[in-house]
Amino acid sequence: MAAPVALPFAQSERSTVGIEWEVALVDADSGDLRQAAQAIFEAVRPAEGADHPHITSELLLNTVEVSSGKCSTVAEAGADLQRALDEVAAAASPLRIELMGAGTHPFANWATQRVTDKERYATLIDRTQWWGRQMLIYGVHVHVGIEDRDKVLPLSRAMLTVFPHIQSLSASSPFWGGKDTGYASNRALLFQQLPTAGLPPQFERWAQLEQYVGDMIHTGVIDRVDEVRWDIRPSPRFGTLEMRIADGAANLLEVTAISALTHCLVEHFSSMIDAGEPLPTMPPWFVQENKWRSARYGMDAIVITNAAGDEELVTDSVSRWISELAPVAQRLGCAAELEQVRTILRRGASYQRQRAVARRHAGELEPVVRALVAELAAGRPL
């Protein structure tokens, strides 16, 4: 057995929140992806040699990630994202590039996408080959500050019981390479093909996580802890629990709504720990089944809700959670954003709206891109 790797957990204020949102660069004329991230970064760079604090690169040159700072409310984080988006849009417009949010691009060819010139990305592609090159996907990541390291793993296990709710609401990747996959979130199943991606082990003790990281480094699977790409992962550097469940969002309203639900759920479970109440958990086989069901059926998924194997339509379960979390949302200052989850329930998730556009245009997917571009610009579902 390899030596464990010490993972000191940074001091963090309870229930602070940070959001990262990956958006695609699309050609204003064809709707196809543009490999123009480097030109965008040059245009938004605050000073020679300096990186923008809220606009960063991702694996592919068709992608820009906008991120918030460490914020006290989801609204504050959303304002950071909007400012960064506005900067990216201003830099992109003269290049005839528009911004699009979704879990996948409806018709782009993964084989023609270029990788960002960074050693860690080159290493990833060299190792993962065909699957790595297929990572033409976009996500939203939500960091929630955890004030006590001993809470992190129990909170991670509890969040796995509501994993399908977040995945279903955010599902926005029904199309892949010009075809309807039949899945609400094709991204969810694509991404888990990478080593160390997918659902996390349900560790009971921090020492188990340190042993896991030690073993992975010793055997050459990873070089550092942030190459563990679980759907829910501790982020020791920031002192957060990072939820990487959600597909890339089509608009800011959905980013903040899904982030508010995530934020409230973590705080709700954290308060249960404080009160000495047992947190909900679920066997790994139920968690795995829920991930598949929500990826396949999205808002029509019948999900397993507890360790006893009880089941419920995910939208009914989400509605109950919105009501239960209302006092938590008031406390966190995100009542308005949590209530916007009802907009998704009413209007349908992005995958449903994308399919509706395709149906109206006899299966053509360029209009789907146009609709996604319009939604991102409007900041809400259209």
Short mmCIF file of C-alpha atoms in Angstrom, two decimals:
data_model
loop_
_atom_site.label_atom_id
_atom_site.label_comp_id
_atom_site.label_asym_id
_atom_site.label_seq_id
_atom_site.Cartn_x
_atom_site.Cartn_y
_atom_site.Cartn_z
CA MET A 1 0.00 0.00 0.00
CA ALA A 2 1.31 3.45 -0.92
CA ALA A 3 1.85 6.18 1.63
CA PRO A 4 -1.21 8.40 2.08
CA VAL A 5 -0.97 12.03 0.92
CA ALA A 6 -1.80 14.65 3.54
CA LEU A 7 -4.68 16.83 2.37
CA PRO A 8 -4.95 19.86 4.63
CA PHE A 9 -8.38 21.44 4.26
CA ALA A 10 -8.31 25.23 3.90
CA GLN A 11 -10.17 27.43 6.36
CA SER A 12 -13.46 28.51 4.82
CA GLU A 13 -16.48 30.41 6.07
CA ARG A 14 -19.59 28.28 6.25
CA SER A 15 -21.84 28.27 3.19
CA THR A 16 -19.89 30.73 1.12
CA VAL A 17 -20.52 29.99 -2.53
CA GLY A 18 -18.59 30.12 -5.80
CA ILE A 19 -19.77 29.14 -9.29
CA GLU A 20 -17.91 28.11 -12.46
CA TRP A 21 -19.75 28.05 -15.81
CA GLU A 22 -18.27 26.66 -19.03
CA VAL A 23 -19.64 28.31 -22.19
CA ALA A 24 -19.03 27.54 -25.87
CA LEU A 25 -17.75 29.91 -28.56
CA VAL A 26 -19.88 29.54 -31.71
CA ASP A 27 -19.62 31.11 -35.14
CA ALA A 28 -22.21 33.86 -35.66
CA ASP A 29 -22.84 32.67 -39.22
CA SER A 30 -22.67 28.87 -39.16
CA GLY A 31 -23.43 28.12 -35.50
CA ASP A 32 -20.48 25.72 -35.43
CA LEU A 33 -17.80 25.90 -32.75
CA ARG A 34 -14.88 28.31 -33.07
CA GLN A 35 -11.38 27.53 -31.74
CA ALA A 36 -10.92 31.11 -30.56
CA ALA A 37 -10.47 31.00 -26.78
CA GLN A 38 -6.90 32.32 -26.98
CA ALA A 39 -8.01 35.43 -28.87
CA ILE A 40 -10.68 36.04 -26.23
CA PHE A 41 -8.17 35.73 -23.39
CA GLU A 42 -5.81 38.19 -25.09
CA ALA A 43 -8.65 40.70 -25.43
CA VAL A 44 -9.86 40.48 -21.81
CA ARG A 45 -6.43 40.23 -20.15
CA PRO A 46 -6.28 42.99 -17.50
CA ALA A 47 -2.52 43.61 -17.89
CA GLU A 48 0.45 42.20 -19.78
CA GLY A 49 1.24 38.74 -18.45
CA ALA A 50 -1.72 38.75 -16.05
CA ASP A 51 -4.62 36.31 -16.12
CA HIS A 52 -8.21 37.43 -15.77
CA PRO A 53 -9.52 36.45 -12.30
CA HIS A 54 -12.96 35.41 -13.60
CA ILE A 55 -12.30 34.23 -17.19
CA THR A 56 -10.14 31.13 -17.70
CA SER A 57 -9.30 28.41 -20.20
CA GLU A 58 -10.62 24.87 -20.30
CA LEU A 59 -9.63 21.66 -22.08
CA LEU A 60 -10.72 22.80 -25.56
CA LEU A 61 -10.10 26.03 -27.46
CA ASN A 62 -13.83 26.37 -28.16
CA THR A 63 -14.54 26.88 -24.45
CA VAL A 64 -14.30 29.78 -22.01
CA GLU A 65 -14.99 29.34 -18.31
CA VAL A 66 -16.47 32.26 -16.39
CA SER A 67 -16.33 32.07 -12.60
CA SER A 68 -17.38 34.05 -9.58
CA GLY A 69 -15.29 34.98 -6.60
CA LYS A 70 -15.95 33.58 -3.13
CA CYS A 71 -19.38 35.06 -2.42
CA SER A 72 -21.85 35.19 0.45
CA THR A 73 -24.92 34.78 -1.77
CA VAL A 74 -25.83 33.15 -5.07
CA ALA A 75 -27.02 36.55 -6.34
CA GLU A 76 -23.57 38.00 -5.72
CA ALA A 77 -21.96 35.06 -7.55
CA GLY A 78 -24.42 35.49 -10.42
CA ALA A 79 -23.47 39.16 -10.74
CA ASP A 80 -19.80 38.15 -11.01
CA LEU A 81 -20.69 35.69 -13.77
CA GLN A 82 -22.72 38.29 -15.67
CA ARG A 83 -19.86 40.80 -15.59
CA ALA A 84 -17.44 38.17 -16.88
CA LEU A 85 -19.90 37.08 -19.59
CA ASP A 86 -20.30 40.67 -20.71
CA GLU A 87 -16.53 41.00 -21.08
CA VAL A 88 -16.30 37.78 -23.08
CA ALA A 89 -19.22 38.80 -25.31
CA ALA A 90 -17.64 42.21 -25.99
CA ALA A 91 -14.35 40.54 -26.98
CA ALA A 92 -16.12 37.92 -29.09
CA SER A 93 -18.47 40.18 -31.05
CA PRO A 94 -15.85 41.75 -33.39
CA LEU A 95 -14.72 38.21 -34.26
CA ARG A 96 -18.31 37.27 -35.21
CA ILE A 97 -18.42 34.85 -32.30
CA GLU A 98 -21.44 34.31 -30.04
CA LEU A 99 -21.75 32.55 -26.69
CA MET A 100 -23.76 29.37 -26.17
CA GLY A 101 -24.58 27.46 -22.99
CA ALA A 102 -25.44 23.73 -22.95
CA GLY A 103 -23.97 20.40 -21.87
CA THR A 104 -22.97 19.62 -25.46
CA HIS A 105 -23.00 21.39 -28.83
CA PRO A 106 -25.87 19.94 -30.91
CA PHE A 107 -23.93 19.14 -34.09
CA ALA A 108 -20.21 19.94 -33.77
CA ASN A 109 -17.67 17.25 -34.68
CA TRP A 110 -15.57 16.25 -31.67
CA ALA A 111 -12.73 15.04 -33.91
CA THR A 112 -11.98 18.55 -35.23
CA GLN A 113 -11.75 20.31 -31.85
CA ARG A 114 -8.35 21.59 -30.73
CA VAL A 115 -6.95 21.20 -27.23
CA THR A 116 -5.69 24.13 -25.16
CA ASP A 117 -1.88 24.32 -25.13
CA LYS A 118 -1.26 23.26 -21.53
CA GLU A 119 0.85 20.32 -20.43
CA ARG A 120 -1.83 18.84 -18.15
CA TYR A 121 -4.35 18.76 -21.00
CA ALA A 122 -1.82 17.21 -23.40
CA THR A 123 -1.06 14.54 -20.79
CA LEU A 124 -4.78 13.85 -20.29
CA ILE A 125 -5.40 13.40 -24.03
CA ASP A 126 -2.27 11.27 -24.48
CA ARG A 127 -3.43 8.92 -21.72
CA THR A 128 -7.15 8.77 -22.43
CA GLN A 129 -6.99 8.80 -26.25
CA TRP A 130 -10.38 8.30 -27.97
CA TRP A 131 -12.46 8.96 -24.86
CA GLY A 132 -10.41 11.99 -23.89
CA ARG A 133 -10.76 13.53 -27.34
CA GLN A 134 -14.53 13.09 -27.07
CA MET A 135 -14.78 15.43 -24.08
CA LEU A 136 -16.71 18.01 -26.09
CA ILE A 137 -18.81 18.81 -23.03
CA TYR A 138 -19.63 21.75 -20.76
CA GLY A 139 -20.64 21.91 -17.10
CA VAL A 140 -21.50 24.12 -14.15
CA HIS A 141 -19.59 23.60 -10.89
CA VAL A 142 -20.82 24.93 -7.54
CA HIS A 143 -18.43 25.29 -4.58
CA VAL A 144 -19.93 25.58 -1.09
CA GLY A 145 -17.71 26.55 1.84
CA ILE A 146 -17.48 23.96 4.63
CA GLU A 147 -16.27 25.28 7.97
CA ASP A 148 -15.23 21.92 9.44
CA ARG A 149 -13.33 19.22 7.54
CA ASP A 150 -15.17 16.51 9.50
CA LYS A 151 -18.40 17.56 7.77
CA VAL A 152 -17.11 17.21 4.21
CA LEU A 153 -17.48 13.47 3.63
CA PRO A 154 -20.86 13.12 5.40
CA LEU A 155 -22.15 16.04 3.31
CA SER A 156 -20.80 14.43 0.14
CA ARG A 157 -22.64 11.18 0.94
CA ALA A 158 -25.85 13.07 1.69
CA MET A 159 -25.63 15.06 -1.55
CA LEU A 160 -25.50 11.77 -3.48
CA THR A 161 -29.11 11.17 -2.36
CA VAL A 162 -30.24 14.32 -4.26
CA PHE A 163 -27.80 13.95 -7.15
CA PRO A 164 -30.52 13.08 -9.73
CA HIS A 165 -32.56 16.17 -8.86
CA ILE A 166 -29.70 18.47 -9.86
CA GLN A 167 -28.79 16.40 -12.92
CA SER A 168 -32.38 16.26 -14.20
CA LEU A 169 -33.00 19.99 -13.76
CA SER A 170 -29.75 20.91 -15.50
CA ALA A 171 -29.88 18.29 -18.27
CA SER A 172 -29.00 20.07 -21.52
CA SER A 173 -27.11 17.60 -23.71
CA PRO A 174 -29.60 15.55 -25.73
CA PHE A 175 -27.72 15.90 -29.03
CA TRP A 176 -24.28 14.58 -29.93
CA GLY A 177 -22.58 14.91 -33.30
CA GLY A 178 -25.84 15.90 -35.02
CA LYS A 179 -27.91 13.03 -33.58
CA ASP A 180 -30.49 12.83 -30.81
CA THR A 181 -28.96 10.41 -28.30
CA GLY A 182 -32.24 9.64 -26.54
CA TYR A 183 -30.65 10.89 -23.31
CA ALA A 184 -31.46 14.09 -21.43
CA SER A 185 -27.82 14.36 -20.32
CA ASN A 186 -25.44 12.60 -22.66
CA ARG A 187 -22.65 14.63 -21.04
CA ALA A 188 -23.12 12.79 -17.72
CA LEU A 189 -22.31 9.43 -19.27
CA LEU A 190 -19.54 10.74 -21.54
CA PHE A 191 -17.63 12.43 -18.75
CA GLN A 192 -17.56 9.40 -16.46
CA GLN A 193 -15.42 7.53 -19.04
CA LEU A 194 -12.35 9.46 -17.84
CA PRO A 195 -10.17 7.88 -15.13
CA THR A 196 -11.17 9.20 -11.69
CA ALA A 197 -14.38 10.77 -13.10
CA GLY A 198 -17.92 9.72 -12.22
CA LEU A 199 -19.52 9.11 -8.85
CA PRO A 200 -17.24 9.34 -5.78
CA PRO A 201 -16.59 6.49 -3.35
CA GLN A 202 -18.60 6.90 -0.16
CA PHE A 203 -15.62 7.30 2.17
CA GLU A 204 -16.34 7.42 5.90
CA ARG A 205 -13.06 8.96 7.07
CA TRP A 206 -10.71 11.66 5.73
CA ALA A 207 -7.80 9.21 6.06
CA GLN A 208 -9.45 7.02 3.41
CA LEU A 209 -9.45 9.95 0.98
CA GLU A 210 -5.78 10.64 1.75
CA GLN A 211 -4.97 6.96 1.18
CA TYR A 212 -6.88 7.00 -2.13
CA VAL A 213 -4.96 10.04 -3.36
CA GLY A 214 -1.67 8.48 -2.22
CA ASP A 215 -2.46 5.28 -4.10
CA MET A 216 -3.50 7.15 -7.26
CA ILE A 217 -0.32 9.24 -7.27
CA HIS A 218 1.88 6.22 -6.49
CA THR A 219 0.42 4.24 -9.40
CA GLY A 220 0.63 7.16 -11.83
CA VAL A 221 -3.11 7.62 -12.29
CA ILE A 222 -2.90 11.27 -11.19
CA ASP A 223 -0.13 13.75 -10.41
CA ARG A 224 -2.13 15.93 -8.00
CA VAL A 225 -5.42 15.89 -6.13
CA ASP A 226 -7.33 18.18 -8.52
CA GLU A 227 -7.04 15.48 -11.18
CA VAL A 228 -9.65 13.55 -9.19
CA ARG A 229 -12.67 14.51 -11.31
CA TRP A 230 -15.58 13.08 -9.32
CA ASP A 231 -19.11 14.46 -9.78
CA ILE A 232 -18.93 15.58 -6.14
CA ARG A 233 -15.49 16.15 -4.68
CA PRO A 234 -13.84 17.84 -1.72
CA SER A 235 -11.71 20.80 -2.75
CA PRO A 236 -9.10 21.01 0.03
CA ARG A 237 -7.37 24.03 -1.56
CA PHE A 238 -10.53 26.16 -1.26
CA GLY A 239 -12.09 24.57 1.81
CA THR A 240 -15.21 23.65 -0.16
CA LEU A 241 -17.35 20.78 -1.33
CA GLU A 242 -17.54 21.06 -5.11
CA MET A 243 -20.66 19.84 -6.92
CA ARG A 244 -19.77 19.07 -10.55
CA ILE A 245 -23.11 17.42 -11.35
CA ALA A 246 -24.82 19.99 -13.55
CA ASP A 247 -24.69 20.16 -17.33
CA GLY A 248 -23.67 23.47 -18.84
CA ALA A 249 -26.58 25.88 -18.41
CA ALA A 250 -28.33 27.72 -21.23
CA ASN A 251 -28.78 30.95 -19.28
CA LEU A 252 -27.91 32.74 -16.06
CA LEU A 253 -31.35 32.20 -14.50
CA GLU A 254 -30.83 28.45 -14.63
CA VAL A 255 -27.25 28.72 -13.36
CA THR A 256 -28.37 30.65 -10.29
CA ALA A 257 -31.51 28.52 -9.73
CA ILE A 258 -29.58 25.25 -9.77
CA SER A 259 -26.79 26.79 -7.69
CA ALA A 260 -29.32 28.01 -5.10
CA LEU A 261 -30.84 24.52 -4.83
CA THR A 262 -27.35 23.07 -4.40
CA HIS A 263 -26.37 25.75 -1.86
CA CYS A 264 -29.53 25.19 0.20
CA LEU A 265 -29.20 21.40 0.20
CA VAL A 266 -25.63 21.55 1.53
CA GLU A 267 -26.64 24.03 4.26
CA HIS A 268 -29.71 21.93 5.13
CA PHE A 269 -27.61 18.80 5.61
CA SER A 270 -24.95 20.79 7.50
CA SER A 271 -27.64 21.99 9.93
CA MET A 272 -28.73 18.39 10.43
CA ILE A 273 -25.16 17.53 11.49
CA ASP A 274 -25.24 20.45 13.96
CA ALA A 275 -28.50 19.14 15.41
CA GLY A 276 -27.09 15.65 15.80
CA GLU A 277 -29.50 14.20 13.26
CA PRO A 278 -28.41 11.34 10.99
CA LEU A 279 -27.87 12.35 7.38
CA PRO A 280 -29.59 10.45 4.58
CA THR A 281 -27.41 8.00 2.66
CA MET A 282 -28.06 5.55 -0.13
CA PRO A 283 -26.35 2.34 -1.25
CA PRO A 284 -23.92 2.91 -4.16
CA TRP A 285 -26.07 0.75 -6.45
CA PHE A 286 -29.07 3.06 -5.92
CA VAL A 287 -26.91 6.15 -6.48
CA GLN A 288 -25.56 4.66 -9.72
CA GLU A 289 -29.06 3.78 -10.91
CA ASN A 290 -30.31 7.29 -10.11
CA LYS A 291 -27.50 8.83 -12.13
CA TRP A 292 -28.41 6.70 -15.12
CA ARG A 293 -32.15 7.33 -14.78
CA SER A 294 -31.76 11.10 -14.57
CA ALA A 295 -29.27 11.12 -17.47
CA ARG A 296 -31.64 9.05 -19.59
CA TYR A 297 -35.06 10.44 -18.66
CA GLY A 298 -34.28 13.87 -17.18
CA MET A 299 -37.45 15.49 -15.84
CA ASP A 300 -39.41 12.27 -16.46
CA ALA A 301 -37.06 10.17 -14.30
CA ILE A 302 -38.58 8.14 -11.48
CA VAL A 303 -35.82 8.33 -8.89
CA ILE A 304 -35.00 6.28 -5.82
CA THR A 305 -35.39 8.63 -2.86
CA ASN A 306 -33.99 6.72 0.10
CA ALA A 307 -32.11 3.64 1.27
CA ALA A 308 -35.40 1.73 1.55
CA GLY A 309 -35.80 1.95 -2.22
CA ASP A 310 -38.88 4.22 -2.30
CA GLU A 311 -39.40 5.95 -5.65
CA GLU A 312 -40.89 9.23 -6.86
CA LEU A 313 -41.10 11.29 -10.04
CA VAL A 314 -38.12 13.64 -9.83
CA THR A 315 -40.17 16.78 -10.49
CA ASP A 316 -42.50 15.94 -7.58
CA SER A 317 -39.49 15.39 -5.35
CA VAL A 318 -37.94 18.70 -6.47
CA SER A 319 -41.20 20.55 -5.70
CA ARG A 320 -41.22 19.14 -2.18
CA TRP A 321 -37.59 20.10 -1.67
CA ILE A 322 -38.26 23.69 -2.78
CA SER A 323 -40.89 24.01 -0.07
CA GLU A 324 -38.77 22.30 2.59
CA LEU A 325 -35.73 24.43 1.81
CA ALA A 326 -37.58 27.78 1.83
CA PRO A 327 -36.42 28.72 5.37
CA VAL A 328 -32.83 27.76 4.47
CA ALA A 329 -33.04 29.92 1.34
CA GLN A 330 -34.22 32.88 3.43
CA ARG A 331 -31.24 32.40 5.74
CA LEU A 332 -28.80 32.20 2.81
CA GLY A 333 -30.34 35.13 0.94
CA CYS A 334 -31.27 33.08 -2.13
CA ALA A 335 -35.06 32.75 -1.80
CA ALA A 336 -35.67 34.37 -5.18
CA GLU A 337 -33.11 32.15 -6.92
CA LEU A 338 -34.46 28.96 -5.31
CA GLU A 339 -37.97 29.93 -6.41
CA GLN A 340 -36.67 30.16 -10.00
CA VAL A 341 -36.29 26.37 -9.93
CA ARG A 342 -40.06 26.41 -10.45
CA THR A 343 -39.45 28.20 -13.76
CA ILE A 344 -37.46 25.16 -14.92
CA LEU A 345 -40.25 22.85 -13.73
CA ARG A 346 -42.79 24.96 -15.63
CA ARG A 347 -40.85 25.67 -18.82
CA GLY A 348 -38.99 22.38 -19.02
CA ALA A 349 -35.27 21.70 -18.75
CA SER A 350 -32.95 22.82 -21.53
CA TYR A 351 -32.87 19.38 -23.18
CA GLN A 352 -36.66 19.54 -23.55
CA ARG A 353 -36.60 23.04 -25.03
CA GLN A 354 -33.81 22.04 -27.43
CA ARG A 355 -35.79 19.07 -28.69
CA ALA A 356 -38.87 21.27 -29.13
CA VAL A 357 -36.88 23.66 -31.35
CA ALA A 358 -35.57 20.74 -33.40
CA ARG A 359 -39.10 19.39 -33.87
CA ARG A 360 -40.33 22.79 -35.07
CA HIS A 361 -37.55 22.84 -37.67
CA ALA A 362 -37.94 19.31 -39.04
CA GLY A 363 -34.95 18.02 -37.09
CA GLU A 364 -32.52 20.77 -38.16
CA LEU A 365 -30.04 21.53 -35.37
CA GLU A 366 -28.65 24.90 -36.41
CA PRO A 367 -31.88 26.54 -35.11
CA VAL A 368 -31.21 24.80 -31.77
CA VAL A 369 -27.87 26.60 -31.56
CA ARG A 370 -29.57 29.91 -32.43
CA ALA A 371 -32.11 29.34 -29.65
CA LEU A 372 -29.35 28.54 -27.14
CA VAL A 373 -27.39 31.66 -28.15
CA ALA A 374 -30.55 33.75 -27.72
CA GLU A 375 -31.23 32.29 -24.26
CA LEU A 376 -27.75 33.04 -23.01
CA ALA A 377 -28.00 36.62 -24.28
CA ALA A 378 -31.44 37.04 -22.67
CA GLY A 379 -30.33 35.49 -19.38
CA ARG A 380 -33.46 33.32 -19.08
CA PRO A 381 -35.37 30.53 -20.83
CA LEU A 382 -37.16 31.67 -24.01
#
